[in-house]
PDB file of C-alpha atoms in Angstrom:
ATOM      1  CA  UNK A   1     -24.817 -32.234 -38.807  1.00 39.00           C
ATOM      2  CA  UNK A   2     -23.740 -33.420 -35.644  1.00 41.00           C
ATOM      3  CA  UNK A   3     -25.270 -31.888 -32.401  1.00 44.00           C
ATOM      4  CA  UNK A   4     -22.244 -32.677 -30.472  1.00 43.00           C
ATOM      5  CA  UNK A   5     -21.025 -29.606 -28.791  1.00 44.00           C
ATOM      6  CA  UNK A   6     -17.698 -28.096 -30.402  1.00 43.00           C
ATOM      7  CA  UNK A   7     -14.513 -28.616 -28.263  1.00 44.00           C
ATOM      8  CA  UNK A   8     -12.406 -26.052 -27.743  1.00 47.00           C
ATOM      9  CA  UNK A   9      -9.065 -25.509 -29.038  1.00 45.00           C
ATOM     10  CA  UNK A  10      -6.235 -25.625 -25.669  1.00 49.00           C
ATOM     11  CA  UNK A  11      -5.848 -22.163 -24.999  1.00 68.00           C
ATOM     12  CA  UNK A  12      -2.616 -20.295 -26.541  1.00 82.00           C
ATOM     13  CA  UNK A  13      -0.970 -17.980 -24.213  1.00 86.00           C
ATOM     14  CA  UNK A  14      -0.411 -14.401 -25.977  1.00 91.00           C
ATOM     15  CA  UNK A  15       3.256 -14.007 -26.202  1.00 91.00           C
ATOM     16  CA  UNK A  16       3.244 -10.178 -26.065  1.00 91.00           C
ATOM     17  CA  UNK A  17       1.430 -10.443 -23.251  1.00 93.00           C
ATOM     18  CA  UNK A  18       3.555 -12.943 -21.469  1.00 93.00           C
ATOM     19  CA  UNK A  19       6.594 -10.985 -22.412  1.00 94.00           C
ATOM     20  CA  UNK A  20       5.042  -7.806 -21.019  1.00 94.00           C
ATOM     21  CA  UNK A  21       4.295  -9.833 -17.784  1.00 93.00           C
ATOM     22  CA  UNK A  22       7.840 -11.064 -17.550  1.00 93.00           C
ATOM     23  CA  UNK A  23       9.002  -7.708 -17.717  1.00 94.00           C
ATOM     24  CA  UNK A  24       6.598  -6.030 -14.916  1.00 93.00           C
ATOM     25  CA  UNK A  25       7.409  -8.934 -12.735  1.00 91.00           C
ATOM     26  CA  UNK A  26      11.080  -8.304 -12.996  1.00 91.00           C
ATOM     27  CA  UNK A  27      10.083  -5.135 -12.023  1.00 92.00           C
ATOM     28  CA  UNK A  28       8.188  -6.134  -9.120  1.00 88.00           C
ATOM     29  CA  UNK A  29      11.452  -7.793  -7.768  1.00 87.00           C
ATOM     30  CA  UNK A  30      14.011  -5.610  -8.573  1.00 85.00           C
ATOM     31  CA  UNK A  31      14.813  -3.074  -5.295  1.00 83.00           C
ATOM     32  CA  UNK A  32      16.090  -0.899  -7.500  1.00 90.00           C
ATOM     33  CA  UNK A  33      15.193   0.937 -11.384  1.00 92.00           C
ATOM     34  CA  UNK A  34      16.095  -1.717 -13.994  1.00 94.00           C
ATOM     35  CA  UNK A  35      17.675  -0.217 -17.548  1.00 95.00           C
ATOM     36  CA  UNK A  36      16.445  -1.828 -20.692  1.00 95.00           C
ATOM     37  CA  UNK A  37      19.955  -4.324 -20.877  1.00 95.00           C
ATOM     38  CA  UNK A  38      19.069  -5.025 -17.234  1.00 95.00           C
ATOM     39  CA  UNK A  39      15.674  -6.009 -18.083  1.00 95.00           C
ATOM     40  CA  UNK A  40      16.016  -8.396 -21.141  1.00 95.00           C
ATOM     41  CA  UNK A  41      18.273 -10.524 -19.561  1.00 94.00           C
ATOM     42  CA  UNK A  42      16.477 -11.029 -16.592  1.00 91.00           C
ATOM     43  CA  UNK A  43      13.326 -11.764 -18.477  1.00 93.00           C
ATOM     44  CA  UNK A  44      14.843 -13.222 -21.820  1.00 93.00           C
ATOM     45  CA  UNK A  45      12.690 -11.026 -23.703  1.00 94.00           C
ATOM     46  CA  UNK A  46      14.657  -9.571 -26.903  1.00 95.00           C
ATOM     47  CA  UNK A  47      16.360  -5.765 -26.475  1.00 94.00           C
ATOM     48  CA  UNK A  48      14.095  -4.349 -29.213  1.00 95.00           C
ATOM     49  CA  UNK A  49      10.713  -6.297 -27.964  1.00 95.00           C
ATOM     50  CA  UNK A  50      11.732  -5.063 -24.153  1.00 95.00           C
ATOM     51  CA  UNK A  51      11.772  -1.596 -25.444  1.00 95.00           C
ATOM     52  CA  UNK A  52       8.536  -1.694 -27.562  1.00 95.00           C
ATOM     53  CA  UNK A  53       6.850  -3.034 -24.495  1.00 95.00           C
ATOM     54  CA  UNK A  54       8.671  -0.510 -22.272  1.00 94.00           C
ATOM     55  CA  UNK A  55       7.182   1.967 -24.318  1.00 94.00           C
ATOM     56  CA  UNK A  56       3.896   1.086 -24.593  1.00 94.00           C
ATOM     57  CA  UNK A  57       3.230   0.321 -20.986  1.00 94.00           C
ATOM     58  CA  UNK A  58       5.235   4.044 -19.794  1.00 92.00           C
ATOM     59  CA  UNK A  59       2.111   5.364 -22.119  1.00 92.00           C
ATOM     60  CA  UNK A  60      -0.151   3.962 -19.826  1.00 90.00           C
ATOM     61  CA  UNK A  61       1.791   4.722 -16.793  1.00 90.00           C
ATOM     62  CA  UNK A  62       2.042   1.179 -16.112  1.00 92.00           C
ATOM     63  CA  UNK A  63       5.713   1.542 -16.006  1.00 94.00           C
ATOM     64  CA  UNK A  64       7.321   5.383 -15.632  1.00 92.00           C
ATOM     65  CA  UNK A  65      11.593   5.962 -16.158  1.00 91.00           C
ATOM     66  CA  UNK A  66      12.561   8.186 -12.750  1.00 89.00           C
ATOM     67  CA  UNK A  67      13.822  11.287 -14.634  1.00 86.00           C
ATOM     68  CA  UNK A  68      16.983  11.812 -15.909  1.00 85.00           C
ATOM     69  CA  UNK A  69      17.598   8.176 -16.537  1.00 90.00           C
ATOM     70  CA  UNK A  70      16.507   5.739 -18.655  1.00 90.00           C
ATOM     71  CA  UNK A  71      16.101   2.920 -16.469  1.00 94.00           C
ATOM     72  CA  UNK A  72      12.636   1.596 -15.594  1.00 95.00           C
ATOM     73  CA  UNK A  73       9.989   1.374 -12.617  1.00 92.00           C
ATOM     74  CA  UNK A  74       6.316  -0.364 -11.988  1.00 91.00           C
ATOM     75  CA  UNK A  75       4.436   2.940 -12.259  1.00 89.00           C
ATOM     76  CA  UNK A  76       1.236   4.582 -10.687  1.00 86.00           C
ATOM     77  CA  UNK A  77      -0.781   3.444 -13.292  1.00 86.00           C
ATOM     78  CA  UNK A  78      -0.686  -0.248 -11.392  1.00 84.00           C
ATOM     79  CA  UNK A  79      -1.575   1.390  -8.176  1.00 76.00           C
ATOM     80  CA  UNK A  80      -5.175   2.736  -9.819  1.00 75.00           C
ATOM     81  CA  UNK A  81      -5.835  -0.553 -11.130  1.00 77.00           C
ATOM     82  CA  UNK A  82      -5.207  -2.052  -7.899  1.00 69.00           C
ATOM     83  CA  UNK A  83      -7.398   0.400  -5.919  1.00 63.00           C
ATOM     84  CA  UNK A  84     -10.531  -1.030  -8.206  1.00 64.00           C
ATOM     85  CA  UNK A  85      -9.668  -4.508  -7.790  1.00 60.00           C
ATOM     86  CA  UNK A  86     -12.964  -5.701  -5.080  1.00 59.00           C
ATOM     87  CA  UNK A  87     -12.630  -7.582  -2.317  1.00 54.00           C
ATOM     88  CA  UNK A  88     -15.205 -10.550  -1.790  1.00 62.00           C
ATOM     89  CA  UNK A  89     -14.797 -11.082   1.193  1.00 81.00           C
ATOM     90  CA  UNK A  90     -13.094  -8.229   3.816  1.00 87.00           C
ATOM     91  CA  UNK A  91     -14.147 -10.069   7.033  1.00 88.00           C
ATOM     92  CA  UNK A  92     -11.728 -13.038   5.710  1.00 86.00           C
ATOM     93  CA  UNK A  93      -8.651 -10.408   5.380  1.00 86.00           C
ATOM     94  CA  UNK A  94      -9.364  -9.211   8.453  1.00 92.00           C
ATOM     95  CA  UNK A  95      -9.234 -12.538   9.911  1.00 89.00           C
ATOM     96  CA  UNK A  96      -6.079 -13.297   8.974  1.00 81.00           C
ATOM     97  CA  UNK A  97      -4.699 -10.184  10.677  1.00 90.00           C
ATOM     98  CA  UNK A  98      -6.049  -9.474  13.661  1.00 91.00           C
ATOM     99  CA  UNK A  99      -4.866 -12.246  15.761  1.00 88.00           C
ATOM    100  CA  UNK A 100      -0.983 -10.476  14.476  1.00 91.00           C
ATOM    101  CA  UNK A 101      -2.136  -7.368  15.388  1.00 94.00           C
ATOM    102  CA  UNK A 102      -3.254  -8.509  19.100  1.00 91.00           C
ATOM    103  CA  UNK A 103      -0.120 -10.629  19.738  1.00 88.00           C
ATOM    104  CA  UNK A 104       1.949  -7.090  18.692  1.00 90.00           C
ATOM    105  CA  UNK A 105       0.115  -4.566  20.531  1.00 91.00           C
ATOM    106  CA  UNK A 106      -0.780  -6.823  23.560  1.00 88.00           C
ATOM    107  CA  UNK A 107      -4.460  -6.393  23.124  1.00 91.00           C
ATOM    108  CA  UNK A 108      -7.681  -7.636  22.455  1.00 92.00           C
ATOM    109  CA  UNK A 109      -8.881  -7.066  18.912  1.00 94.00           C
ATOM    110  CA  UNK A 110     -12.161  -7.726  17.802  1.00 94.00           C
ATOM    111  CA  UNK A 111     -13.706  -8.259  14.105  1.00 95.00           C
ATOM    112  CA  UNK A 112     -17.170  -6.545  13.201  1.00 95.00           C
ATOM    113  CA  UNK A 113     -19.633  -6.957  10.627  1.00 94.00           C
ATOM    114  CA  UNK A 114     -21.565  -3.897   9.910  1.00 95.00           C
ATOM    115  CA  UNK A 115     -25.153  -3.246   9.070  1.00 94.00           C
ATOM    116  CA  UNK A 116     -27.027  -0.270   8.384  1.00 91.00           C
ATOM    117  CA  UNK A 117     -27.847   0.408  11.932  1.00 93.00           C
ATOM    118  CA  UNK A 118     -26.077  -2.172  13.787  1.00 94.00           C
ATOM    119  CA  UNK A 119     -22.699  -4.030  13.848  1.00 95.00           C
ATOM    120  CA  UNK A 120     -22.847  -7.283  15.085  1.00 93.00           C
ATOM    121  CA  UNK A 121     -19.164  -9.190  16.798  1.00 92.00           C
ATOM    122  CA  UNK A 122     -18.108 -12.197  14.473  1.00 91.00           C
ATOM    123  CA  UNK A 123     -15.139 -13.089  16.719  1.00 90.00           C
ATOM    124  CA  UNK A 124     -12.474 -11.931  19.020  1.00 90.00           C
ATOM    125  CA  UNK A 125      -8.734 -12.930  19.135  1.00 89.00           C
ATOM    126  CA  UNK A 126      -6.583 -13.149  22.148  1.00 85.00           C
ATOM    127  CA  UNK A 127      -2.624 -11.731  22.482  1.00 75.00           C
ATOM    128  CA  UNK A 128      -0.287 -14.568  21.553  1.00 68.00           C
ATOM    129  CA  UNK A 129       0.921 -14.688  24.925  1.00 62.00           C
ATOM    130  CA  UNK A 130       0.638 -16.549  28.678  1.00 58.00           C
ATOM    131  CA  UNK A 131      -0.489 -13.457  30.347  1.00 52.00           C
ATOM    132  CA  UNK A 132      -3.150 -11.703  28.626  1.00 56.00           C
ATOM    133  CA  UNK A 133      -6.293  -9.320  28.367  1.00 59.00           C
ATOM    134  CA  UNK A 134      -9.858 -10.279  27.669  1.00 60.00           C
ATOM    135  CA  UNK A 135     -13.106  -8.483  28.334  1.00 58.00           C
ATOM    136  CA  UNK A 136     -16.399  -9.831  27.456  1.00 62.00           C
ATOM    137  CA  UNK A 137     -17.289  -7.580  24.439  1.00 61.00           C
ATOM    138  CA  UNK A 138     -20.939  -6.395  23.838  1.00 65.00           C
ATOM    139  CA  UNK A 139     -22.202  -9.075  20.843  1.00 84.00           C
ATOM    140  CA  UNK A 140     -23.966  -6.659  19.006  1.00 89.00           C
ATOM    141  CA  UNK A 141     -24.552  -2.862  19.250  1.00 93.00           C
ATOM    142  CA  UNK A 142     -25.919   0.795  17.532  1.00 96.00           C
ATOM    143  CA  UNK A 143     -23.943   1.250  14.553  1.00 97.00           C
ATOM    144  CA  UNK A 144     -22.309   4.870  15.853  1.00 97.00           C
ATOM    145  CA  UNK A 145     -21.232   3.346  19.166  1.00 97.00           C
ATOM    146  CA  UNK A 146     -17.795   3.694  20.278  1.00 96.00           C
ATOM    147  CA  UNK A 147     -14.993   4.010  18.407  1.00 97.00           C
ATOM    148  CA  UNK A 148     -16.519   1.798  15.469  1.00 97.00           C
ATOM    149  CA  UNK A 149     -19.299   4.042  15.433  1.00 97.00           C
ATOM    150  CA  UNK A 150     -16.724   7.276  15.112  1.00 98.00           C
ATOM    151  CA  UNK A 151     -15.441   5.987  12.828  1.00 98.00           C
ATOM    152  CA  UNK A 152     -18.765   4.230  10.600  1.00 98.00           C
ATOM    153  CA  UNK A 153     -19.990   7.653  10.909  1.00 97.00           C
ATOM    154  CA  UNK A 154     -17.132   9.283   9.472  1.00 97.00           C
ATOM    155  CA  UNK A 155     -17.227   6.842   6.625  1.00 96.00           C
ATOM    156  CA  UNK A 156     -21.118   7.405   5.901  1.00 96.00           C
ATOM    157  CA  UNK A 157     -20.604  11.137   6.565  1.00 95.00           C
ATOM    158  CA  UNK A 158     -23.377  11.839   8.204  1.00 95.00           C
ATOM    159  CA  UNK A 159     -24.764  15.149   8.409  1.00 95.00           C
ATOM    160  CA  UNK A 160     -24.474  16.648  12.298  1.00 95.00           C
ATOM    161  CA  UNK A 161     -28.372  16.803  13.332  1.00 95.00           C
ATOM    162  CA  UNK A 162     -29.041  13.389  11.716  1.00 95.00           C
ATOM    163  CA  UNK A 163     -26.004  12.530  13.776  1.00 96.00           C
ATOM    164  CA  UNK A 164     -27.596  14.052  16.930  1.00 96.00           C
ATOM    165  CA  UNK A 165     -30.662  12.378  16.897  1.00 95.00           C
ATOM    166  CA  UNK A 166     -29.108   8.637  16.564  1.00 95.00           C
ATOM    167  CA  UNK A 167     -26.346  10.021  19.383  1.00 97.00           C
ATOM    168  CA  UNK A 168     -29.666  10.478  21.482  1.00 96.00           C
ATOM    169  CA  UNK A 169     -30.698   7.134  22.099  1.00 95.00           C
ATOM    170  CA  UNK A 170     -26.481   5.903  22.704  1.00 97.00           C
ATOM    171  CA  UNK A 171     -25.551   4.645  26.057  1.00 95.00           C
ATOM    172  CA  UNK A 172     -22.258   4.787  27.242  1.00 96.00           C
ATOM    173  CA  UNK A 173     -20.693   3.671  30.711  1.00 95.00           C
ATOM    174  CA  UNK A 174     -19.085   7.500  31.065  1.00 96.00           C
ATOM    175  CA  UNK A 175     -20.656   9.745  28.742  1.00 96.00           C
ATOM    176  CA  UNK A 176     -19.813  12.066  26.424  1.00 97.00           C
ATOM    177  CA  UNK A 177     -20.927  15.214  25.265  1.00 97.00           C
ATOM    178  CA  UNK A 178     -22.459  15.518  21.052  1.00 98.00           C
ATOM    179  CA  UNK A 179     -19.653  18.211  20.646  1.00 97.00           C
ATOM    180  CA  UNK A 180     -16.882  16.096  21.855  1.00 97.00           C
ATOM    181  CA  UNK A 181     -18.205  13.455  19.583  1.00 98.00           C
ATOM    182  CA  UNK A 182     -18.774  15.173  17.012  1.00 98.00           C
ATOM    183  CA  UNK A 183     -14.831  16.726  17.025  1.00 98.00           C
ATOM    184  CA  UNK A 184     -13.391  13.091  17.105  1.00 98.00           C
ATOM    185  CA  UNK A 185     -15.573  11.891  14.059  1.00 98.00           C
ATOM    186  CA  UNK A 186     -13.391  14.718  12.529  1.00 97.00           C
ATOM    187  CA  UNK A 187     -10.645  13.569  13.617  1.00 98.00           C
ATOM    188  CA  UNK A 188     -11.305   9.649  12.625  1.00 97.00           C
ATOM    189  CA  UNK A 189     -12.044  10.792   8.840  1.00 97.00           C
ATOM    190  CA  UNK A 190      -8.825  12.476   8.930  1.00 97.00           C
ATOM    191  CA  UNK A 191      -6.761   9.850  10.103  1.00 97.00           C
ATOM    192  CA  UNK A 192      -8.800   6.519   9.242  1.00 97.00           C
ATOM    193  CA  UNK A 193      -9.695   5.439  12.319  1.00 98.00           C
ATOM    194  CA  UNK A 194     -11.057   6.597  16.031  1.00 98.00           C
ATOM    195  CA  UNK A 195     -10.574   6.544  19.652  1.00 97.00           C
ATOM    196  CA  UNK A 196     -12.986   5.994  22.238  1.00 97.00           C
ATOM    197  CA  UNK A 197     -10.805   7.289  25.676  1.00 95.00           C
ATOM    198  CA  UNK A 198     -12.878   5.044  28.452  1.00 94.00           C
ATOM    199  CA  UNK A 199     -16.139   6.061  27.158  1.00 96.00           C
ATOM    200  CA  UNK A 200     -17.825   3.520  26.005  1.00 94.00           C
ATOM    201  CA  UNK A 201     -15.669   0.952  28.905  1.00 91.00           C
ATOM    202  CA  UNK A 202     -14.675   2.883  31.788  1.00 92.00           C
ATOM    203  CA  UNK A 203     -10.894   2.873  32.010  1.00 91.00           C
ATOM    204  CA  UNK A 204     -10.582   0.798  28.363  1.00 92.00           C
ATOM    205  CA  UNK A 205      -9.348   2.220  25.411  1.00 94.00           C
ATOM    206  CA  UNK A 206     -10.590   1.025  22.152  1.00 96.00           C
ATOM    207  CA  UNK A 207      -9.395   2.062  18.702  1.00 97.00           C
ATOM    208  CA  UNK A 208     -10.905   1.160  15.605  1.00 98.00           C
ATOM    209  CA  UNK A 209     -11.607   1.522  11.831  1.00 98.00           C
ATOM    210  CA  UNK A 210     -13.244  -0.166   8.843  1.00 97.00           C
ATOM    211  CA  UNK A 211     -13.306  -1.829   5.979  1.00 95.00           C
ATOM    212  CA  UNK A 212     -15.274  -0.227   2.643  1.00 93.00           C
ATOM    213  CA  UNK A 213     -17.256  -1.969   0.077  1.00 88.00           C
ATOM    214  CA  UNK A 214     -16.799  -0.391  -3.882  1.00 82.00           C
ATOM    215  CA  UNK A 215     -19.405   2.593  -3.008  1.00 84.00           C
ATOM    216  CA  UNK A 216     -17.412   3.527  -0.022  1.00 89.00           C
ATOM    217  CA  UNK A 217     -20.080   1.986   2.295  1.00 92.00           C
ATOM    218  CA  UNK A 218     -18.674   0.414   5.355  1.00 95.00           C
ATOM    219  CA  UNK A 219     -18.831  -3.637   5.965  1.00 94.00           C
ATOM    220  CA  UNK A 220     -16.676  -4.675   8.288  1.00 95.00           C
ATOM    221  CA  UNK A 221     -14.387  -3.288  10.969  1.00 96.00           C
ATOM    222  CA  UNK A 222     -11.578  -4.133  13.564  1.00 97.00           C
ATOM    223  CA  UNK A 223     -11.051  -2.980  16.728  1.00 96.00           C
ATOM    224  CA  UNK A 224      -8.687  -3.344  19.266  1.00 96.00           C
ATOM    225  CA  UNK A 225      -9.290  -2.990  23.134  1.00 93.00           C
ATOM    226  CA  UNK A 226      -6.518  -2.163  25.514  1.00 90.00           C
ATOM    227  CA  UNK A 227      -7.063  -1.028  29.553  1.00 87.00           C
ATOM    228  CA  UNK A 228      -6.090   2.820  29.634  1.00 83.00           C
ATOM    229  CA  UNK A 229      -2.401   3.471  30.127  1.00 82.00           C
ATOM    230  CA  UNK A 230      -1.142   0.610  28.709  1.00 84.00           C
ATOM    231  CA  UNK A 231      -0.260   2.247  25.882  1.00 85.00           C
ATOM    232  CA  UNK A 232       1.437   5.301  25.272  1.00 91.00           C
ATOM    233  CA  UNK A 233       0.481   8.118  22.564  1.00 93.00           C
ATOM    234  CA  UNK A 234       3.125   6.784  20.590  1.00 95.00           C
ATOM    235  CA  UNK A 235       2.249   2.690  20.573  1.00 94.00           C
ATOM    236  CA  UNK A 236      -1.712   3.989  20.385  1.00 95.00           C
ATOM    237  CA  UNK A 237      -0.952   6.087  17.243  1.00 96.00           C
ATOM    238  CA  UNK A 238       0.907   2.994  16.039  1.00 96.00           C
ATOM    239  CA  UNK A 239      -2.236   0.599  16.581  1.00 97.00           C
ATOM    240  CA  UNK A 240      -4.558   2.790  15.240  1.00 97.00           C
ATOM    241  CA  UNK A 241      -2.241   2.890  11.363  1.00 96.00           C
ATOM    242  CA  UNK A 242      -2.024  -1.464  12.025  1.00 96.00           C
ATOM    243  CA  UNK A 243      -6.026  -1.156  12.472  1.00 97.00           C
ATOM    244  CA  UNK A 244      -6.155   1.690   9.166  1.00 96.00           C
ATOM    245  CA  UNK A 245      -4.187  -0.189   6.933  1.00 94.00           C
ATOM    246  CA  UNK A 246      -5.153  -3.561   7.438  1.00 94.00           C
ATOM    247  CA  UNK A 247      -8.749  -2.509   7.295  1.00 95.00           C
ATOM    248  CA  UNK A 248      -7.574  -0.245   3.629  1.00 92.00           C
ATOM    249  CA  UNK A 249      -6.037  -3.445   2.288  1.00 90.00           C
ATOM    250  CA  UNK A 250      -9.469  -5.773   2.919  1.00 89.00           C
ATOM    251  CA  UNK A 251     -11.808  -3.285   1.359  1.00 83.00           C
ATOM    252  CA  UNK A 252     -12.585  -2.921  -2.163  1.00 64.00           C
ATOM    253  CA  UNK A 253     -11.900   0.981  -1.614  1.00 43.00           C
ATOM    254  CA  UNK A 254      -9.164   3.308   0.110  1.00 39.00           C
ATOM    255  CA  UNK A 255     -10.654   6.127   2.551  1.00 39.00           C
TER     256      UNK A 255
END
């Protein structure tokens, strides 16, 4: 017997699979519920082969019909399966949007890569403009610092006297009081990501949030840095939801 090793046969594509493809896809595209008509003649799949895929994928909630119709939508099912999909590499999605969101909001934003007890500055990006801020940022500092560290420690959810004793040894250019602190790590874990009002930088704003591994353990964040008053509550709340969701869509989990 020969000890050649055995090629393998070219690889046959599934067709019930590829058929149930084509029809989420079509899905994907449409701006609107698709009925079953709609659907096999934008995929070319037959009407009765559609339907038994329609089925079987509504079972699974991968599809769902809005009710009272009988057209078809990508369902929540897809949304699940997307949530557990991980992310290798978080610091590289973050990349790609933080120079957007510093040309938008006319800021500095800065990307973070977080330790246990540290997070260390792996670059900065500049506004997209001729005129523009930029402040030397620290290169590496505690972990619950600032508003990265508001909102790390939200994250971690770290129990109040543990909390006390690393907000001990913090330094800050105007300080803050533990209880004041303490209320805006609240307030990060509600809305996914936290302020520091000229706190850590007298008269600088920055606003922040992170990025979470499978186990909910923060890696990476991004912050942006803005002198105080240059933006209002409004265009600060806005920020803060550009920081949230880009940093939701890197990680490997959703806060």
């Amino acid at each position: 017997m020969s000890d050649a090793p055995l090629s393998k046969s070219p690889s046959r594509p599934v067709p019930a699979v590829v058929n149930a493809l084509r029809i989420m896809k079509a899905l994907s595209r449409a701006d609107r519920p698709l009925n079953l008509t709609e659907i096999a003649q934008e995929t070319g799949v037959a009407f009765a082969t559609a339907l038994n895929i329609l089925r079987t994928l509504e079972a699974d909630a991968m599809v769902s019909t809005p009710a009272g119709t009988k057209t078809y939508q990508l369902g929540l099912g897809l949304l699940q399966l997307a949530q557990s999909v991980p992310n290798p590499d978080p610091e590289a999605a973050l990349r790609e949007r933080m120079k957007q969101i510093a040309t938008e909001f006319d800021c500095l934003t800065a990307l973070w890569h977080i330790t246990r007890s540290r997070v260390i500055l792996r670059e900065r990006a500049l506004a997209d403009r001729p005129l523009r801020l930029d402040l030397q940022v620290t290169q590496r500092m505690p972990v619950y610092l600032g508003a990265i560290g508001r909102i790390v420690a939200a994250r971690r959810g770290v129990a109040r006297e543990a909390l006390r004793r690393e907000f001990e040894a913090l330094r800050w250019e105007d300080p803050v009081s533990f209880d004041r602190y303490w209320l805006e790590i609240g307030e990060a874990a509600a809305r996914g990501y936290a302020i520091d009002a000229g706190h850590l930088y007298k008269g600088v704003y920055v606003v922040a949030s992170v990025a979470c591994n499978a186990a909910g353990e923060p890696v990476a964040g991004l912050s942006a840095i803005a002198l105080s008053g240059s933006l209002d509550p409004a265009r600060l709340t806005r920020l803060g939801e550009a920081l949230r969701d880009a940093c939701q869509t890197a990680g490997a989990s959703s806060p």
